[in-house]
PDB file of C-alpha atoms in Angstrom:
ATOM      1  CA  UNK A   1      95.724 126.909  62.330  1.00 53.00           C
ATOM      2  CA  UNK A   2      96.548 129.289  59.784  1.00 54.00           C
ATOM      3  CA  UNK A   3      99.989 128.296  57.773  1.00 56.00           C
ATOM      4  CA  UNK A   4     102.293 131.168  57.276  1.00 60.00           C
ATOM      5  CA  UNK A   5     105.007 129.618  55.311  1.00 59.00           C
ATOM      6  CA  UNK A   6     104.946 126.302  52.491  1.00 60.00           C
ATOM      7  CA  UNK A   7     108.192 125.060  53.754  1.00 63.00           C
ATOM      8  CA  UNK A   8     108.833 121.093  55.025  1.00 64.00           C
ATOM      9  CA  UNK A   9     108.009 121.075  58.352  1.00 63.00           C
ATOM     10  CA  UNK A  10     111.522 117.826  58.493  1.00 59.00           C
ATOM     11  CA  UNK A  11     113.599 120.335  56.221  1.00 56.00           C
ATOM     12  CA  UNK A  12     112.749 124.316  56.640  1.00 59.00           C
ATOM     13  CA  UNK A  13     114.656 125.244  53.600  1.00 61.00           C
ATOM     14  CA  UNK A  14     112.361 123.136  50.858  1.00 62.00           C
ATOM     15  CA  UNK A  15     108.839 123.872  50.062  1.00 63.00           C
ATOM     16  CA  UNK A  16     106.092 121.096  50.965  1.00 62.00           C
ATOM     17  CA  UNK A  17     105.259 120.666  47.382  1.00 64.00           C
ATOM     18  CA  UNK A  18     103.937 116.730  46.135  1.00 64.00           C
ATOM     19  CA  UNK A  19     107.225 116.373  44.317  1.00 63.00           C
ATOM     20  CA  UNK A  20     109.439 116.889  47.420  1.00 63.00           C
ATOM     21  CA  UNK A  21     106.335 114.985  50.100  1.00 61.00           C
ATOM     22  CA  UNK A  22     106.562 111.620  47.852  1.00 65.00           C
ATOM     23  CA  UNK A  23     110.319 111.420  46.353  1.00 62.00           C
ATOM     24  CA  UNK A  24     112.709 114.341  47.572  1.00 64.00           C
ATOM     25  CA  UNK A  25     112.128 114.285  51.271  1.00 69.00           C
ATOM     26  CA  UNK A  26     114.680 111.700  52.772  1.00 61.00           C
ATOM     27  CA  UNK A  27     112.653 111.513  55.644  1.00 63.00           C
ATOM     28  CA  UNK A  28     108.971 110.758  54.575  1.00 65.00           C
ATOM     29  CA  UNK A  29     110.993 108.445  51.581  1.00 67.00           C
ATOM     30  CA  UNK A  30     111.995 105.900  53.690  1.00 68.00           C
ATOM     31  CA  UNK A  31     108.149 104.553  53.704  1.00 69.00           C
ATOM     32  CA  UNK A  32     108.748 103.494  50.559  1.00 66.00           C
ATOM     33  CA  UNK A  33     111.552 101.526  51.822  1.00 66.00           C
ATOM     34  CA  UNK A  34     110.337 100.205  54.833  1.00 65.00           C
ATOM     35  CA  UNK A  35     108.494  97.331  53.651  1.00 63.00           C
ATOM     36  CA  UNK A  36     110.175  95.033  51.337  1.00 62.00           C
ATOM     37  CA  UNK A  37     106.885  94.035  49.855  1.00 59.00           C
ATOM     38  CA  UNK A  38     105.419  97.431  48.856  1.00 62.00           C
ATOM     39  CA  UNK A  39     104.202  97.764  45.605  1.00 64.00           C
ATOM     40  CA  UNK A  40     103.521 100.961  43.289  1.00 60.00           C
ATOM     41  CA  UNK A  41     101.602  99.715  41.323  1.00 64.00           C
ATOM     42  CA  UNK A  42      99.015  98.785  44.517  1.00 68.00           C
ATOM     43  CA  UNK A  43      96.968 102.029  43.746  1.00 74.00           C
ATOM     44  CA  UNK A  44      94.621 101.855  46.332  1.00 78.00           C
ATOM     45  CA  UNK A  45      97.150 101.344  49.007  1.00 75.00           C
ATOM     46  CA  UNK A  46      99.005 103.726  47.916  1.00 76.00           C
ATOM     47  CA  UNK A  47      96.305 106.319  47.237  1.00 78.00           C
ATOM     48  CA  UNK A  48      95.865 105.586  51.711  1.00 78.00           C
ATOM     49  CA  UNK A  49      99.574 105.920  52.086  1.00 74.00           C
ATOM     50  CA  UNK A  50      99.595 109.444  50.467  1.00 74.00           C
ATOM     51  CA  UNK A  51      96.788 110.701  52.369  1.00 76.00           C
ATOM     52  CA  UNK A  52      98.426 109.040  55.311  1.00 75.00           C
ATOM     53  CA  UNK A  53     101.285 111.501  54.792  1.00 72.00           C
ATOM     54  CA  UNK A  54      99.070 114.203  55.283  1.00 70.00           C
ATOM     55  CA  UNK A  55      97.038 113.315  58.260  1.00 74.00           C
ATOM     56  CA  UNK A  56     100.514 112.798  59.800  1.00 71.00           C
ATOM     57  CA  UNK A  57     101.605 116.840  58.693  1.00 70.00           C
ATOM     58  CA  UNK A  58      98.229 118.262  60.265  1.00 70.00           C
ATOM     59  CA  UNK A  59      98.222 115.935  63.674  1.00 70.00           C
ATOM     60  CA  UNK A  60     102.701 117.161  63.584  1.00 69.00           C
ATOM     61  CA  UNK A  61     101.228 120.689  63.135  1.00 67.00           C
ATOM     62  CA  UNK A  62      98.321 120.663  65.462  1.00 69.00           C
ATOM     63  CA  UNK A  63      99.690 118.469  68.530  1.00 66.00           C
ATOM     64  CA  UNK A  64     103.109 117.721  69.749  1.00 61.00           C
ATOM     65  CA  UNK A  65     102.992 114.025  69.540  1.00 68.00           C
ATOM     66  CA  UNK A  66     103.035 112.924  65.804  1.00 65.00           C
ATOM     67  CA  UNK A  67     102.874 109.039  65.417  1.00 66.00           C
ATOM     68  CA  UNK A  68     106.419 108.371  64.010  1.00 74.00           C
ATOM     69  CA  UNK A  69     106.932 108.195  60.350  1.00 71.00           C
ATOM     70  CA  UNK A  70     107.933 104.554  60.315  1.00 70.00           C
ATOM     71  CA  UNK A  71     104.166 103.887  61.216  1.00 73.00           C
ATOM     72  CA  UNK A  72     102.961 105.507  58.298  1.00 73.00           C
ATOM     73  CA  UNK A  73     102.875 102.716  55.968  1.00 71.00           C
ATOM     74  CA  UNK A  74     101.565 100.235  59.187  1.00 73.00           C
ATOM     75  CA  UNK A  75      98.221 102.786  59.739  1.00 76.00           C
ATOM     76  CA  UNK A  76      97.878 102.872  55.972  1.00 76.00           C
ATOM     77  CA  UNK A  77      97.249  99.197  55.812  1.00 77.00           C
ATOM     78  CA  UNK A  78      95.406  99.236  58.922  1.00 76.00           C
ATOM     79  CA  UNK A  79      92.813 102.042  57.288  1.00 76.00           C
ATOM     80  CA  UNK A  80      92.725 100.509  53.765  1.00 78.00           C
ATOM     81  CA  UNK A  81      91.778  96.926  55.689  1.00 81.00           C
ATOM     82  CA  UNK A  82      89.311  98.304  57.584  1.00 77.00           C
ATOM     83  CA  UNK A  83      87.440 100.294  54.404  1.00 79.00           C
ATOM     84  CA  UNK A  84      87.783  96.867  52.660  1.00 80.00           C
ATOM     85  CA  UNK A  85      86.125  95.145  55.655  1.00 79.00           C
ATOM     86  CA  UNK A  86      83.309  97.473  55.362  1.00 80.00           C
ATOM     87  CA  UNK A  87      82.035  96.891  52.280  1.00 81.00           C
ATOM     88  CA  UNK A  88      79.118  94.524  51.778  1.00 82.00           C
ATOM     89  CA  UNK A  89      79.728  91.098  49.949  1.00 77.00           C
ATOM     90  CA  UNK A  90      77.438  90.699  47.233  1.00 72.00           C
ATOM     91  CA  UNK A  91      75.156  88.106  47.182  1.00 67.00           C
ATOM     92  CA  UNK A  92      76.315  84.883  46.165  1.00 62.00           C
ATOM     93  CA  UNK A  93      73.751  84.295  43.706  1.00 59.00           C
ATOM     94  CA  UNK A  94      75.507  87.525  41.750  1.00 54.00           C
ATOM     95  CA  UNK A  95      78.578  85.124  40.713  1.00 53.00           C
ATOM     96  CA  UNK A  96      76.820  81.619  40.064  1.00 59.00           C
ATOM     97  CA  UNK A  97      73.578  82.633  38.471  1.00 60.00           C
ATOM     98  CA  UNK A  98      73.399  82.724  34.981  1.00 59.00           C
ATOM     99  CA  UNK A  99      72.638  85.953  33.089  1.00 62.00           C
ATOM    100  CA  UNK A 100      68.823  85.205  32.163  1.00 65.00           C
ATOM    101  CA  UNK A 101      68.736  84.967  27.964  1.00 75.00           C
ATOM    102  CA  UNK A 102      64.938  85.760  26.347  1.00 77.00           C
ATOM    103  CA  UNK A 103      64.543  83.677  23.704  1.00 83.00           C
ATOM    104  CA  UNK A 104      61.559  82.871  21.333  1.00 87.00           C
ATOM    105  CA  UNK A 105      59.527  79.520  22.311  1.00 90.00           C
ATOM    106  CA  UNK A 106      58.225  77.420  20.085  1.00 92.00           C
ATOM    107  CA  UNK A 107      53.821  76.816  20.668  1.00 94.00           C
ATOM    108  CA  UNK A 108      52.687  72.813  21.536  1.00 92.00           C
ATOM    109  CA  UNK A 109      51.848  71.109  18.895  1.00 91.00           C
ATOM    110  CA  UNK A 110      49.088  71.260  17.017  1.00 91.00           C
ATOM    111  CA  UNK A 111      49.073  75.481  17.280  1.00 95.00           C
ATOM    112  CA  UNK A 112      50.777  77.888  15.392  1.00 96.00           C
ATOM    113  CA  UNK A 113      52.854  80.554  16.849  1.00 96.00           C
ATOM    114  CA  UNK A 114      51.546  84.337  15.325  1.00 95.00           C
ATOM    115  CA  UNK A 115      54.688  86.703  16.687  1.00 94.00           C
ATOM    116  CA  UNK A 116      53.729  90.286  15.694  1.00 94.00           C
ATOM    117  CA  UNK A 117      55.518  94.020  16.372  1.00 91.00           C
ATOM    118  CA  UNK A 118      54.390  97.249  15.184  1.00 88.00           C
ATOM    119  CA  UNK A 119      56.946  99.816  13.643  1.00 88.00           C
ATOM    120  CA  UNK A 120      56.354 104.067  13.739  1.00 87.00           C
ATOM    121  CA  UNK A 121      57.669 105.832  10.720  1.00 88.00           C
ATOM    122  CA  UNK A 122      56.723 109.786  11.721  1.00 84.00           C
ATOM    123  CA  UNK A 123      58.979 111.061   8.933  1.00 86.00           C
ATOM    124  CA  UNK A 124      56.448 109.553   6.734  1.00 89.00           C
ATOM    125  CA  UNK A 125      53.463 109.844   8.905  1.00 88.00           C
ATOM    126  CA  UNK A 126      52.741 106.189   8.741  1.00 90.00           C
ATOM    127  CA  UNK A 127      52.859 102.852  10.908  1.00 91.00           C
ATOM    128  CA  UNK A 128      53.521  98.918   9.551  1.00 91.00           C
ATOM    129  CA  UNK A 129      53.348  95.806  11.413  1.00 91.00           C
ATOM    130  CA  UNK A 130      55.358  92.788  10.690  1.00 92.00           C
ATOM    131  CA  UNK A 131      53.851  89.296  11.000  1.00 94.00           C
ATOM    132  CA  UNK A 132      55.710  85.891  11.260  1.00 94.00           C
ATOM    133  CA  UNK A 133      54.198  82.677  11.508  1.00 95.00           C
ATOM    134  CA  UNK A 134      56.080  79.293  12.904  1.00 94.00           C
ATOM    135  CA  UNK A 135      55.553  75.656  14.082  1.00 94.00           C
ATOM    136  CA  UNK A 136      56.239  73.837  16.868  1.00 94.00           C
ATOM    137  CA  UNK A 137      59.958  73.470  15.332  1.00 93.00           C
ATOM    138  CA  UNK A 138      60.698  76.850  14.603  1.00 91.00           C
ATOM    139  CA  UNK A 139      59.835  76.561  10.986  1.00 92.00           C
ATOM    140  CA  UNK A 140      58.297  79.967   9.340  1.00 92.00           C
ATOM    141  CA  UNK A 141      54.564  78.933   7.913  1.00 93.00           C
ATOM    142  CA  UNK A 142      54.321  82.531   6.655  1.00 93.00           C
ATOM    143  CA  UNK A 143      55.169  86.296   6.633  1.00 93.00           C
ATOM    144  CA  UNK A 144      54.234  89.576   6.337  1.00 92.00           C
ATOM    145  CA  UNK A 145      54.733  93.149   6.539  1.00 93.00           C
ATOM    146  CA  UNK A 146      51.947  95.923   6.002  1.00 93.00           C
ATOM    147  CA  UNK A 147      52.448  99.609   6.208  1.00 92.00           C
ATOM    148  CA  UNK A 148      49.195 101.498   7.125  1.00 92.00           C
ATOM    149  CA  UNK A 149      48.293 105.421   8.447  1.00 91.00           C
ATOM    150  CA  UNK A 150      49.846 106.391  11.529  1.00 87.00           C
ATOM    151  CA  UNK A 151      47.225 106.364  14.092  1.00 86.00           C
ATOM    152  CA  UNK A 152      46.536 108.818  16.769  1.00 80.00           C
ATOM    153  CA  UNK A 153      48.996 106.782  19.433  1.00 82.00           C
ATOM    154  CA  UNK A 154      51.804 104.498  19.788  1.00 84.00           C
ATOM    155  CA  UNK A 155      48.860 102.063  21.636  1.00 83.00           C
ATOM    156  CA  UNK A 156      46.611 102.138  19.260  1.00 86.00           C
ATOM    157  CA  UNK A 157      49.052 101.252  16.845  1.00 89.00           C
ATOM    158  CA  UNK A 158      49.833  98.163  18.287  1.00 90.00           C
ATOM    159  CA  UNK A 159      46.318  97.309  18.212  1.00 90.00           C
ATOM    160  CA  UNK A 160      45.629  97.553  14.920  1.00 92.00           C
ATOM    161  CA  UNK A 161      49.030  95.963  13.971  1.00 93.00           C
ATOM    162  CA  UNK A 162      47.247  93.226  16.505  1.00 94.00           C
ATOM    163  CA  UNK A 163      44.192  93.105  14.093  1.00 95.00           C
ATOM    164  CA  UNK A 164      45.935  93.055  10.755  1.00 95.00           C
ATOM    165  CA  UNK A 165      48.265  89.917  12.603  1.00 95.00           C
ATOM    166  CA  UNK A 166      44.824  88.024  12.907  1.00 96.00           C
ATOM    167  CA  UNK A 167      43.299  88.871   9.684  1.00 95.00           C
ATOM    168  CA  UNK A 168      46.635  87.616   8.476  1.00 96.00           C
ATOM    169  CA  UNK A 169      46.740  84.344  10.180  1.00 96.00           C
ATOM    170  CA  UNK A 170      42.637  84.083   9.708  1.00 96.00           C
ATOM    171  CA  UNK A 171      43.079  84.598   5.941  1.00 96.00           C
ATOM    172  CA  UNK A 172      45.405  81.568   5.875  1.00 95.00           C
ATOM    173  CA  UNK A 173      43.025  79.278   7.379  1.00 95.00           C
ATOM    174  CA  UNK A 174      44.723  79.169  10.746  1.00 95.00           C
ATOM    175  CA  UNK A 175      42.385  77.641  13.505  1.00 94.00           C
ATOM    176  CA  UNK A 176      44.384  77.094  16.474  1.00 96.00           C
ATOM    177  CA  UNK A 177      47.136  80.207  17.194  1.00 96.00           C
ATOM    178  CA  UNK A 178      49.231  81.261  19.950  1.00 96.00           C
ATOM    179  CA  UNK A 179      49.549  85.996  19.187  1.00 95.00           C
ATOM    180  CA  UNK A 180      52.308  86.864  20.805  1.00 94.00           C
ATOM    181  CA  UNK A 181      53.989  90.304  21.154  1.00 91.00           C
ATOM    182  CA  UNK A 182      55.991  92.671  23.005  1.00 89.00           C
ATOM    183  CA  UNK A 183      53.377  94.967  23.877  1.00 87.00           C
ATOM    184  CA  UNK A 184      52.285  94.074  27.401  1.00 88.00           C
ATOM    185  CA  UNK A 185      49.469  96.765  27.158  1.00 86.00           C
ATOM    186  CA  UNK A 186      48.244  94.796  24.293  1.00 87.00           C
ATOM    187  CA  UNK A 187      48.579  91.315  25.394  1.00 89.00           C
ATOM    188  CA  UNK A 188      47.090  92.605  28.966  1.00 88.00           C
ATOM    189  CA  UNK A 189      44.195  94.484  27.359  1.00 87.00           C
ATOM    190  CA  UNK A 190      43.178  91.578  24.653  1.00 88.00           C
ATOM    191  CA  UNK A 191      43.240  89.539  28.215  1.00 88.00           C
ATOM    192  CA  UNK A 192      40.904  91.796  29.818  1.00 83.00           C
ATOM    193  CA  UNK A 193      37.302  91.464  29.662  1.00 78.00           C
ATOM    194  CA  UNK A 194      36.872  95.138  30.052  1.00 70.00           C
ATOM    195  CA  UNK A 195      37.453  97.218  27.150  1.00 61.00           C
ATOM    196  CA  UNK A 196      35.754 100.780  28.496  1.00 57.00           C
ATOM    197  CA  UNK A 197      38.248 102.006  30.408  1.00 47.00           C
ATOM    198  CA  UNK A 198      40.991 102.490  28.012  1.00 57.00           C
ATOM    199  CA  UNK A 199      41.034 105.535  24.780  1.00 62.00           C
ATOM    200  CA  UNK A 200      41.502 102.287  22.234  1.00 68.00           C
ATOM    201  CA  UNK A 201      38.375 100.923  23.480  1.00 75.00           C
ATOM    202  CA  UNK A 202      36.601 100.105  19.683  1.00 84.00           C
ATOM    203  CA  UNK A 203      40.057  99.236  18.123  1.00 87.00           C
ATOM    204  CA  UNK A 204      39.885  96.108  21.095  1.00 87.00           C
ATOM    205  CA  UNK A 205      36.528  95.272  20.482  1.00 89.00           C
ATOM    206  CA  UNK A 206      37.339  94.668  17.114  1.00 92.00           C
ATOM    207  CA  UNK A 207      40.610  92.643  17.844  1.00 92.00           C
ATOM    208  CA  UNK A 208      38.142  90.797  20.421  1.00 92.00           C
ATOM    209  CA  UNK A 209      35.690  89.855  17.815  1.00 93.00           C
ATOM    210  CA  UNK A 210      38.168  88.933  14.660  1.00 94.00           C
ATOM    211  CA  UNK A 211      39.861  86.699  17.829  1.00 93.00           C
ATOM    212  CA  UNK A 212      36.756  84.974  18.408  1.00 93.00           C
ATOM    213  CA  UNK A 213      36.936  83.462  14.743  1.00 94.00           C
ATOM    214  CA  UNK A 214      39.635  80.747  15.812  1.00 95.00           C
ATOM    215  CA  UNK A 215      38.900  77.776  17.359  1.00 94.00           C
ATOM    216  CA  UNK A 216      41.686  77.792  19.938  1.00 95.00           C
ATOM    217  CA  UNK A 217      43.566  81.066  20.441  1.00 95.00           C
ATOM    218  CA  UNK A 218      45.861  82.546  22.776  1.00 94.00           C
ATOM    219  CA  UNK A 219      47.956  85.613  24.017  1.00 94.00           C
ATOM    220  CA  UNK A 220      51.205  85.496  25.188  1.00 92.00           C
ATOM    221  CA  UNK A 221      53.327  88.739  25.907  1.00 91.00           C
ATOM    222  CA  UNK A 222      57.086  88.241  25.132  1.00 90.00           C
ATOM    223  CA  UNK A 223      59.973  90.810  25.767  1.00 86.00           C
ATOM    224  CA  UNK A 224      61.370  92.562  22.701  1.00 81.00           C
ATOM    225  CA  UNK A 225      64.402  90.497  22.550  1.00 79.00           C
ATOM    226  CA  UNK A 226      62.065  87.223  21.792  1.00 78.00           C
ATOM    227  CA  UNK A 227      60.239  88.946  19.367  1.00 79.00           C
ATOM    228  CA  UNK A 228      62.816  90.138  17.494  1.00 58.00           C
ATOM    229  CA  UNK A 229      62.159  88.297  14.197  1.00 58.00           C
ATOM    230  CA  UNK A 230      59.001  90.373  12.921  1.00 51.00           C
ATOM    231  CA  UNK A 231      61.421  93.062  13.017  1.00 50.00           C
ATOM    232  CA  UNK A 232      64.141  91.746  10.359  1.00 52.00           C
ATOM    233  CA  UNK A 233      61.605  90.104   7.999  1.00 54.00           C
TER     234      UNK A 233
END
C-alpha cells in the first residue's frame, strides 16, 4: 500500500511523526494510562509497546478491523512473554560453578620444581629464558635469567630455553626435578619418543640427553597463568 499523505490516521490534521505517535496523540496516549503499573523505565517492554503501535497503524491501514487501542499494551505483554519464554535457560552449572583459577603447584617432596618460559626480543634480535627453582613449600632454591641469539623459530626457542633450564638445575646438583612450562609443544615433544618428525629435531635430542643426567625427572605442561613467575624474576 503506497502512503500518500504523513498525517495521523485518529487526527487528519497532525503528521504521524514519533513525537505526536508516543506523547501528542490523545488517542494512542491513553496506553500509557491504561495500566496503573506501567513503567518507563521497563525498556524492553516498552521497546514491544512502541512497535506494537505500529503493527496496529499497518493492520488499521491494510484491513478494516484494527484490534482496539486499549489492547495495545495487553498484546505487548503477551509478545514480550512469549520472546522471554523462548529463550534457552542456561545451564545450571553456569551460576554455581566456580570460575576455574590456574595456579602454580608445588612438586612431592623430595623433587624440585624447575618452572621455565622463554621471552622474544626481535627489536634486538635476541631470545632469554627465565628459570625459577622451588620446593615442595613454595620456597625459591634458585633463579635465573639468560639472554641468548634469537633462533630461527618461536619453537625452537623454547627448546633451547628448555636446555639452558636443565643445564641450570644440573649445574646446581639437582637430581630429582619436576620442568615445567607453558609450552605444550615442548612438554609434548620432550614426552615423545620420536624426535624425527618435527624441524627442532637435534635441539630435542639434546634436551633428551642433558635430561637423562637426573636421576628422577619429569615434564609437566602448565598454562601461562601458573607459570607466571619466570616471567617477573
Amino acid at each position: 500500500m503506497v502512503i500518500t499523505d504523513d498525517c495521523c490516521d485518529h487526527y487528519k490534521c497532525a503528521p504521524e511523526d514519533v513525537v505526536h505517535v508516543l506523547w501528542s496523540c490523545l488517542f494512542l496516549s491513553s496506553v500509557w494510562t491504561h495500566d496503573p503499573y506501567w513503567n518507563f523505565s521497563a525498556s524492553p517492554l516498552f521497546s514491544t509497546t512502541v512497535w506494537m503501535f505500529w503493527f496496529r497503524r499497518n493492520v488499521l491501514r491494510t484491513s478494516s478491523k484494527p484490534f482496539p487501542v486499549q489492547q495495545v499494551f495487553h498484546e505487548a505483554r503477551f509478545v514480550r512473554a512469549v520472546y522471554v519464554r523462548s529463550i534457552p535457560p542456561k545451564p545450571t552449572d553456569q551460576y554455581n560453578r566456580a570460575p576455574y583459577l590456574i595456579t602454580w603447584k608445588p612438586p612431592p617432596w623430595p623433587k624440585l620444581k624447575v618452572n621455565f618460559d622463554g621471552s622474544v626480543f626481535r627489536d634486538e634480535n635476541l631470545a632469554s629464558v627465565s628459570v625459577i627453582i622451588r620446593d615442595e613449600n613454595g620456597r625459591m632454591v634458585a633463579s635465573m635469567v639468560e639472554k641468548f641469539p634469537l633462533p630461527f623459530s618461536v619453537t625452537a626457542m623454547e627448546v633451547i630455553a628448555t636446555k639452558k633450564a636443565f643445564k641450570f638445575a644440573f649445574d646446581l646438583g639437582l637430581s630429582s626435578i619436576v620442568l615445567e612450562g607453558n609450552s605444550k609443544n615442548t612438554i609434548d615433544a620432550l614426552l615423545s619418543e620420536d624426535s624425527s618428525l618435527v624441524d627442532f629435531g637435534h635441539l630435542l635430542d639434546e634436551a633428551k640427553m642433558l635430561a637423562n643426567q637426573f636421576v628422577d625427572v619429569e615434564f609437566t605442561h602448565v598454562k601461562k597463568q601458573g607459570n607466571i613467575q619466570p616471567t617477573i624474576i
